[in-house]
Amino acid sequence: MNFASDNIAGAAAPVLDALVKGAGPDAPPALPYGSDPVTARVQAALDALFERETTAFPVATGTAANALALAALCPPYGTVYCHRHAHIEEDECGAPEFFTGGAKLTLIDGPDGKITPAALADTLACAGAGVVHHVQPAAVSLTQATECGTVYTIEELAALSRVAHAYGLPVHLDGARFANAVATLGCTAAEMTWKAGIDVVSFGATKNGCLAAEAVVFFTHRDQATAFGFRRKRAGHLFSKMRTISLQLEAYLADGLWLELARTANARARSLHDGLTACAGIEPVFPLGANVMFLKIPKPVADGLRADGFVFIPRGGEDVYRLVTPFNADPAAIDAMIARAAALTAGRQAAE
Amino acid sequence: MNFASDNIAGAAAPVLDALVKGAGPDAPPALPYGSDPVTARVQAALDALFERETTAFPVATGTAANALALAALCPPYGTVYCHRHAHIEEDECGAPEFFTGGAKLTLIDGPDGKITPAALADTLACAGAGVVHHVQPAAVSLTQATECGTVYTIEELAALSRVAHAYGLPVHLDGARFANAVATLGCTAAEMTWKAGIDVVSFGATKNGCLAAEAVVFFTHRDQATAFGFRRKRAGHLFSKMRTISLQLEAYLADGLWLELARTANARARSLHDGLTACAGIEPVFPLGANVMFLKIPKPVADGLRADGFVFIPRGGEDVYRLVTPFNADPAAIDAMIARAAALTAGRQAAE
Amino acid sequence: MNFASDNIAGAAAPVLDALVKGAGPDAPPALPYGSDPVTARVQAALDALFERETTAFPVATGTAANALALAALCPPYGTVYCHRHAHIEEDECGAPEFFTGGAKLTLIDGPDGKITPAALADTLACAGAGVVHHVQPAAVSLTQATECGTVYTIEELAALSRVAHAYGLPVHLDGARFANAVATLGCTAAEMTWKAGIDVVSFGATKNGCLAAEAVVFFTHRDQATAFGFRRKRAGHLFSKMRTISLQLEAYLADGLWLELARTANARARSLHDGLTACAGIEPVFPLGANVMFLKIPKPVADGLRADGFVFIPRGGEDVYRLVTPFNADPAAIDAMIARAAALTAGRQAAE
Amino acid sequence: MNFASDNIAGAAAPVLDALVKGAGPDAPPALPYGSDPVTARVQAALDALFERETTAFPVATGTAANALALAALCPPYGTVYCHRHAHIEEDECGAPEFFTGGAKLTLIDGPDGKITPAALADTLACAGAGVVHHVQPAAVSLTQATECGTVYTIEELAALSRVAHAYGLPVHLDGARFANAVATLGCTAAEMTWKAGIDVVSFGATKNGCLAAEAVVFFTHRDQATAFGFRRKRAGHLFSKMRTISLQLEAYLADGLWLELARTANARARSLHDGLTACAGIEPVFPLGANVMFLKIPKPVADGLRADGFVFIPRGGEDVYRLVTPFNADPAAIDAMIARAAALTAGRQAAE
């Protein structure tokens, strides 16, 4: 009955199985620091997923993936354009600033957690490129699915990339919930990334059934990808027993597990969302796009639900709560919560 | 037959079991970012291990542990004193410089990979403390067991700490092979750390039976420990599913597993070392102190062994090779290698 | 006829005289790096100016003063609260981020270039202090006179400082136009700084009659002041021939020159401002507070003035121009500009 | 009678004259931040001096020049090769580490403060280029004249550059005493720099008759030169009243003043050196190459000289003292010192 985050879940069974089989005491020795066959297979699997040659770097956390990717793209005197509520701005304790050596984030407002191409164009038009007093435009970072649980359409991504590229800026995609967005859009991983103009993606897996596994995937910027290896090492993000991450990713990518888990999480979110918003007085704040929802819930109702052990957190304004369904969210818990919310709201209506 | 590193091994069975039991899809949800009960239990287990209150921070890699610990102790305009061949100097691609914001490492020579108290005192005596042109003495970092596979005695550690403290400097211990050193010395973890004047330790577990698990343990410097939490987060080293690391550490610390694994690794090293050095022409470069040995091996012998599939790497000079026995080193492989070395060296003697 | 900036002016005569007398080939040798008697006298002069003991560090540029001061106050994982249009945000190419090792600036909106105490309080109330995901509140930076040419009252400064201090944050004052603000307020330097709760000030002199001379003055935060010396050196801002800066400051502080120059600059600004805004269609954007004004000028009028050789720059929006009067602004040029503007605007009215 | 440093001197008369004439209250307004005609003329003068097109950036201190130049050449994960006693290593409080974002300096030993081509080649041969665990070779920095007061021959510089270039590394020259070295070698500025393979030079003027004026001059690395402008600004080293520096440089470069001052300083050094070393028991430590000498002086003699008011500092070992003759060193003081030293040493001999 915990909808606080997708991070509260453990790992999917195939991911754990892979660790047990591939990294136990009797597993064959593996060369450290990524020179092992599992890591090579993950590179191949990512190439297959994205239907092209890529340069991929497994890391363990989303913050590491984002900050290392941005450090590869943005010089210390640069700035990265992102949404005001982007994870890189609000929830990484300054990691992009640390990894870039002191670059800035320039914040852009936009409805539903999304930057519009027009807002990006307006911002870039007065960015002071070439003027020595101003930090220099260096990259655009988009989040898919967004922090608001919404999803950019392919067309929106492509339009944003066109604006960025027109100014010579590469586009980074924070894909902490990459799979959930693909599941929602019904597109391919390629369509949602390089075919839409994305240059580098933080391909997230931790939230969606791994323990600690992400991959930074470069489609372009070969030189920066080379430098990435050194940046990862000196940031302490090159694992000696790299197969620890790679085995997770291999299992996650095999047989469409990544997509299946995301579809399940999304379906659970849809059930929870539709059930709750059918209750009088509970309203969505943003259109549901993945497995994260923000709902306006009357305080007595929210208090009642939380008193009954349903866990979810206030976030984003008065009476607004965030609920997240992980890949293993329990349908029974969802039904129970909806039923309890219905009872609580019905009681309120009767009392009015 | 791979003696290239202790990083080639997977994890000990209890460590994997803990992950399977504690982080599977059916495990109860756990609050993310370390607010889970496993992480709390690891703090308690480390307090018990060290026989005192500590402030501990799980991280996934040794480089992260070292660099974060040093960043907590050393301002950007400071310098850290360490052995010329310390891991932080030679093998972390500048991680301490990155995390500290550009501090220096000041290198001290010393036999067998060890700094002598006299050398430390001589260096600190002309360190330029208070002089604005010079980076300021900020910390001393010792490695136990050392990169040469040797081990400081308790008395040596205490003498070094006394010198450091006399200059107002805290002492950091890089304990990537902490357990191996304790096993060799037959002391307690407390005796090898704070009782000998160590202020902060990078307590390593990855090399000795975990997949990716270390802990930075503060005995002193409470304010810096508080800041550590923010530094860890912004470095991307705060795991959302923290129990991934904590479950490993919990299993590692339970029932003396950590010490048992280290004793085994050390015993294997002793067998390999004594067997090989009994062969004519094979000589130790440093006294064996843990599970790492450097041996001078005649090139034809080394070539023969490597041709036969024994994996070990040239390192540290002409005809010098490093061999490491992980916790799960196969006694049969050790015997086979010794036998083959004996044959190869006997053949050489006969030919002379 | 150049009103583009106060930086277009050279130095006041007493400042140059001081350099010629004190730093010529026949001047007595002076110990380098600030150990000279001139620098000692500047410290004493600043203590006298501020009517208390201070710790002062001469530097050559305003960006260095601000960024070094903020680096002393804000850890790498911290954030500095400032106005959205603060110089440290918009015109220093990320210097605060560089010097702090990657801290953030958190931007606060407010009319006339000023932060209101209420806006600061609202921002700090939801700053996430103590939460590991968020950069930590570390300092407040105010600009006096502001980038809009307005001036905080003593009461406003004191109210802002009270808010900051209630959250445990020190207050930095960017005083690039410190003297102009004092001249406007008719207060003492002490009243505008520590008596109003300011902890550290960037005391500017370059814009107001020096060539390159500022001083960072600490009223509190003794430990950070000690560290400042090392930070200044490693940033390349400790001059070997320090008297180059100190002689300027000594002359600037002697006999009230600083205030006299600022009063003149302000008076020139008042003349220019009142003359221009008396012309039909020319309107002030902000209330004039120092020697910087932003005026809305009909484009044909502005074009006409600029075609006639009056130099001033578009800035801050459509038909908005910034005009600045340096300490040596020529009254005749001011009269000429007003006359020309009057003719141009009269011509427009006639044509309508 | 002060031979402690060349930094104890003020400025040469033409340098001060230029400031008075070009930066007084009645001087024409100049666009700030280097967009003034004086700065343009300095660029032309440096092109003329070096007999080729260059990209030059005036800055105020040698530390800024060196650290900014190295930051342009060396990524955060790189290392700069320099002599163990280089100024960038010993006397800049970690400025290169700060400006590069945490790169390392790799120290090379060598007699007389000079790196030999063989030592450089040996070091680079085992530098670990391409290996992710090691900081990456990024640049070589030479000092001319050296910290020991010696001077590389053109052939030595060329040989070192060939080694560096063979490894793909650019060569930076710390020319804090550039003019003194040219005066000694009797070569051109071009011959001592790009014709010998130097890529970037810190062209020093402060020590040799300016107040605070250096220029970083790029011969190659055009992209890095472009980035330099942003790095300089965000480091607080772009002067608003840039002509403050440029006027000094213009006067310094005009009519061969720079070389004349250096020749004088060198000649004074030669007189002092030869006179002192003619005294019994006073011996040179390094061959005299510029205006800096290290002499072994019996302690009673040194004490006697210092008691009589001759200022010079112990440095570099027992009974070793450094003496420096600035451009305006007084021949009478030199004669007096020699006479006093002769008397003191004669007295000692008589007493023996």
Tab-separated table of C-alpha atoms in Angstrom, chain C residues 67-281:
chain	number	residue	atom	x	y	z
C	67	ALA	CA	33.040	35.274	-6.265
C	68	LEU	CA	35.755	34.984	-3.626
C	69	ALA	CA	33.441	36.344	-0.948
C	70	LEU	CA	30.709	33.892	-1.878
C	71	ALA	CA	33.174	30.999	-2.025
C	72	ALA	CA	34.166	31.850	1.520
C	73	LEU	CA	30.554	31.667	2.662
C	74	CYS	CA	28.990	28.927	0.566
C	75	PRO	CA	30.025	25.266	0.408
C	76	PRO	CA	30.015	23.465	-2.953
C	77	TYR	CA	26.679	21.885	-2.078
C	78	GLY	CA	25.125	25.204	-1.137
C	79	THR	CA	23.130	27.916	-2.808
C	80	VAL	CA	23.237	31.695	-2.677
C	81	TYR	CA	20.003	33.667	-2.807
C	82	CYS	CA	20.100	36.718	-5.016
C	83	HIS	CA	17.950	38.841	-7.274
C	84	ARG	CA	17.196	37.429	-10.698
C	85	HIS	CA	19.048	40.326	-12.292
C	86	ALA	CA	22.003	40.377	-9.921
C	87	HIS	CA	25.392	40.937	-11.493
C	88	ILE	CA	26.617	37.656	-9.991
C	89	GLU	CA	23.884	35.860	-11.931
C	90	GLU	CA	23.874	37.694	-15.213
C	91	ASP	CA	27.249	39.224	-15.843
C	92	GLU	CA	30.016	37.166	-14.333
C	93	CYS	CA	30.036	34.171	-16.659
C	94	GLY	CA	29.450	31.777	-13.815
C	95	ALA	CA	32.206	33.066	-11.543
C	96	PRO	CA	30.333	32.264	-8.306
C	97	GLU	CA	29.766	28.718	-9.510
C	98	PHE	CA	33.442	28.412	-10.403
C	99	PHE	CA	34.829	29.786	-7.168
C	100	THR	CA	32.438	27.906	-4.897
C	101	GLY	CA	33.185	24.624	-6.626
C	102	GLY	CA	29.763	24.292	-8.184
C	103	ALA	CA	27.266	25.887	-5.813
C	104	LYS	CA	24.049	27.317	-7.195
C	105	LEU	CA	22.431	30.719	-7.274
C	106	THR	CA	18.761	30.707	-6.384
C	107	LEU	CA	17.018	33.596	-8.081
C	108	ILE	CA	14.382	35.771	-6.463
C	109	ASP	CA	12.211	38.192	-8.370
C	110	GLY	CA	11.420	41.650	-7.091
C	111	PRO	CA	10.553	45.094	-8.368
C	112	ASP	CA	13.204	47.710	-9.139
C	113	GLY	CA	16.016	45.199	-8.901
C	114	LYS	CA	15.367	44.687	-5.208
C	115	ILE	CA	14.495	41.596	-3.205
C	116	THR	CA	11.732	42.130	-0.688
C	117	PRO	CA	12.006	40.622	2.791
C	118	ALA	CA	8.729	38.805	2.168
C	119	ALA	CA	9.993	37.221	-1.038
C	120	LEU	CA	13.190	36.168	0.687
C	121	ALA	CA	11.256	34.700	3.587
C	122	ASP	CA	8.925	32.827	1.256
C	123	THR	CA	11.826	31.398	-0.668
C	124	LEU	CA	13.763	30.344	2.403
C	125	ALA	CA	10.680	28.780	3.950
C	126	CYS	CA	10.648	26.104	1.271
C	127	ALA	CA	14.385	25.802	0.700
C	128	GLY	CA	14.777	22.204	1.737
C	129	ALA	CA	17.377	22.841	4.409
C	130	GLY	CA	18.723	19.572	5.708
C	131	VAL	CA	17.204	17.521	2.897
C	132	VAL	CA	19.960	15.687	1.108
C	133	HIS	CA	18.454	16.032	-2.365
C	134	HIS	CA	18.575	19.807	-2.335
C	135	VAL	CA	21.411	22.279	-2.419
C	136	GLN	CA	21.672	23.834	0.996
C	137	PRO	CA	20.884	27.463	1.814
C	138	ALA	CA	24.228	29.113	2.442
C	139	ALA	CA	24.120	32.872	1.934
C	140	VAL	CA	22.116	35.834	0.708
C	141	SER	CA	23.711	38.300	-1.673
C	142	LEU	CA	22.284	41.795	-2.092
C	143	THR	CA	23.449	44.452	-4.534
C	144	GLN	CA	23.710	48.060	-3.416
C	145	ALA	CA	23.175	50.129	-5.533
C	146	THR	CA	21.220	47.576	-7.560
C	147	GLU	CA	21.677	46.678	-11.189
C	148	CYS	CA	18.589	48.801	-11.884
C	149	GLY	CA	20.238	51.849	-10.376
C	150	THR	CA	17.964	51.777	-7.376
C	151	VAL	CA	19.039	51.789	-3.745
C	152	TYR	CA	17.861	49.749	-0.793
C	153	THR	CA	16.975	51.814	2.238
C	154	ILE	CA	18.760	51.032	5.475
C	155	GLU	CA	15.505	49.624	6.772
C	156	GLU	CA	15.157	47.327	3.787
C	157	LEU	CA	18.693	46.038	4.207
C	158	ALA	CA	18.116	45.461	7.887
C	159	ALA	CA	14.852	43.631	7.265
C	160	LEU	CA	16.484	41.393	4.664
C	161	SER	CA	19.377	40.643	6.990
C	162	ARG	CA	16.978	39.732	9.766
C	163	VAL	CA	15.290	37.200	7.503
C	164	ALA	CA	18.595	35.761	6.379
C	165	HIS	CA	19.985	35.544	9.892
C	166	ALA	CA	16.798	33.912	11.130
C	167	TYR	CA	17.674	31.084	8.757
C	168	GLY	CA	21.286	31.122	9.823
C	169	LEU	CA	22.506	32.634	6.570
C	170	PRO	CA	25.167	35.329	6.294
C	171	VAL	CA	24.520	38.346	4.083
C	172	HIS	CA	26.917	39.471	1.385
C	173	LEU	CA	26.646	42.903	-0.151
C	174	ASP	CA	27.827	43.447	-3.707
C	175	GLY	CA	28.939	47.040	-3.398
C	176	ALA	CA	30.265	47.667	-6.883
C	177	ARG	CA	28.539	51.047	-6.529
C	178	PHE	CA	28.834	51.196	-2.755
C	179	ALA	CA	29.843	54.850	-2.673
C	180	ASN	CA	26.980	55.931	-4.904
C	181	ALA	CA	24.513	54.251	-2.575
C	182	VAL	CA	26.012	55.873	0.515
C	183	ALA	CA	25.893	59.227	-1.253
C	184	THR	CA	22.232	58.716	-2.039
C	185	LEU	CA	21.229	57.537	1.408
C	186	GLY	CA	23.282	60.124	3.248
C	187	CYS	CA	24.270	57.484	5.740
C	188	THR	CA	27.612	56.160	6.936
C	189	ALA	CA	29.383	53.128	5.527
C	190	ALA	CA	28.791	51.414	8.846
C	191	GLU	CA	25.081	52.132	8.804
C	192	MET	CA	24.731	50.642	5.337
C	193	THR	CA	26.636	47.466	6.241
C	194	TRP	CA	27.210	45.757	9.559
C	195	LYS	CA	24.830	47.984	11.456
C	196	ALA	CA	22.168	46.761	9.050
C	197	GLY	CA	23.265	43.139	9.423
C	198	ILE	CA	25.638	42.793	6.472
C	199	ASP	CA	28.363	40.223	7.145
C	200	VAL	CA	30.679	40.674	4.182
C	201	VAL	CA	30.878	43.437	1.614
C	202	SER	CA	32.475	43.709	-1.798
C	203	PHE	CA	33.595	47.296	-1.465
C	204	GLY	CA	33.907	48.629	-4.995
C	205	ALA	CA	36.201	51.400	-6.084
C	206	THR	CA	36.981	50.650	-9.724
C	207	LYS	CA	33.805	52.136	-11.153
C	208	ASN	CA	34.114	55.257	-9.024
C	209	GLY	CA	37.540	56.646	-9.766
C	210	CYS	CA	40.053	53.840	-9.425
C	211	LEU	CA	41.608	51.762	-12.199
C	212	ALA	CA	41.213	48.337	-10.685
C	213	ALA	CA	40.646	48.249	-6.951
C	214	GLU	CA	38.094	46.593	-4.734
C	215	ALA	CA	38.200	45.213	-1.235
C	216	VAL	CA	36.381	42.298	0.307
C	217	VAL	CA	35.630	43.313	3.873
C	218	PHE	CA	34.586	40.781	6.502
C	219	PHE	CA	32.727	42.020	9.558
C	220	THR	CA	32.025	38.531	10.837
C	221	HIS	CA	33.028	34.965	9.849
C	222	ARG	CA	36.597	35.104	11.032
C	223	ASP	CA	37.425	31.523	9.982
C	224	GLN	CA	36.162	32.086	6.482
C	225	ALA	CA	38.209	35.266	6.336
C	226	THR	CA	41.308	33.246	7.152
C	227	ALA	CA	40.559	30.810	4.371
C	228	PHE	CA	39.978	33.752	2.048
C	229	GLY	CA	43.695	34.430	1.829
C	230	PHE	CA	44.363	31.004	0.366
C	231	ARG	CA	41.402	31.218	-1.967
C	232	ARG	CA	42.551	34.603	-3.258
C	233	LYS	CA	46.053	33.313	-3.906
C	234	ARG	CA	44.998	30.173	-5.753
C	235	ALA	CA	42.605	32.211	-7.854
C	236	GLY	CA	45.509	34.344	-9.042
C	237	HIS	CA	44.138	37.408	-7.293
C	238	LEU	CA	46.952	38.014	-4.839
C	239	PHE	CA	49.088	40.673	-6.498
C	240	SER	CA	52.832	40.371	-6.079
C	241	LYS	CA	53.100	44.136	-6.282
C	242	MET	CA	50.085	44.533	-4.035
C	243	ARG	CA	50.649	48.214	-3.531
C	244	THR	CA	49.355	48.587	-7.080
C	245	ILE	CA	45.897	48.061	-5.658
C	246	SER	CA	46.509	49.380	-2.178
C	247	LEU	CA	47.811	52.753	-3.314
C	248	GLN	CA	44.622	53.247	-5.271
C	249	LEU	CA	42.481	52.336	-2.306
C	250	GLU	CA	44.462	54.515	0.049
C	251	ALA	CA	43.997	57.546	-2.164
C	252	TYR	CA	40.377	56.673	-2.738
C	253	LEU	CA	39.632	56.491	0.972
C	254	ALA	CA	41.668	59.573	1.916
C	255	ASP	CA	39.930	62.841	2.621
C	256	GLY	CA	36.544	61.518	1.599
C	257	LEU	CA	37.509	61.283	-2.067
C	258	TRP	CA	35.345	58.187	-2.510
C	259	LEU	CA	32.250	60.021	-1.333
C	260	GLU	CA	32.999	63.193	-3.224
C	261	LEU	CA	33.397	61.298	-6.498
C	262	ALA	CA	30.164	59.419	-5.896
C	263	ARG	CA	28.256	62.569	-5.043
C	264	THR	CA	29.449	64.125	-8.261
C	265	ALA	CA	28.490	61.069	-10.305
C	266	ASN	CA	25.075	60.975	-8.663
C	267	ALA	CA	24.507	64.680	-9.220
C	268	ARG	CA	25.400	64.307	-12.875
C	269	ALA	CA	22.971	61.415	-13.105
C	270	ARG	CA	20.249	63.487	-11.508
C	271	SER	CA	20.814	66.295	-14.029
C	272	LEU	CA	20.783	63.978	-16.980
C	273	HIS	CA	17.804	62.043	-15.694
C	274	ASP	CA	15.681	65.062	-14.903
C	275	GLY	CA	16.555	66.809	-18.129
C	276	LEU	CA	15.780	63.831	-20.292
C	277	THR	CA	12.592	62.814	-18.545
C	278	ALA	CA	11.341	66.367	-18.913
C	279	CYS	CA	11.238	65.646	-22.638
C	280	ALA	CA	7.934	64.381	-23.944
C	281	GLY	CA	7.919	60.611	-24.303
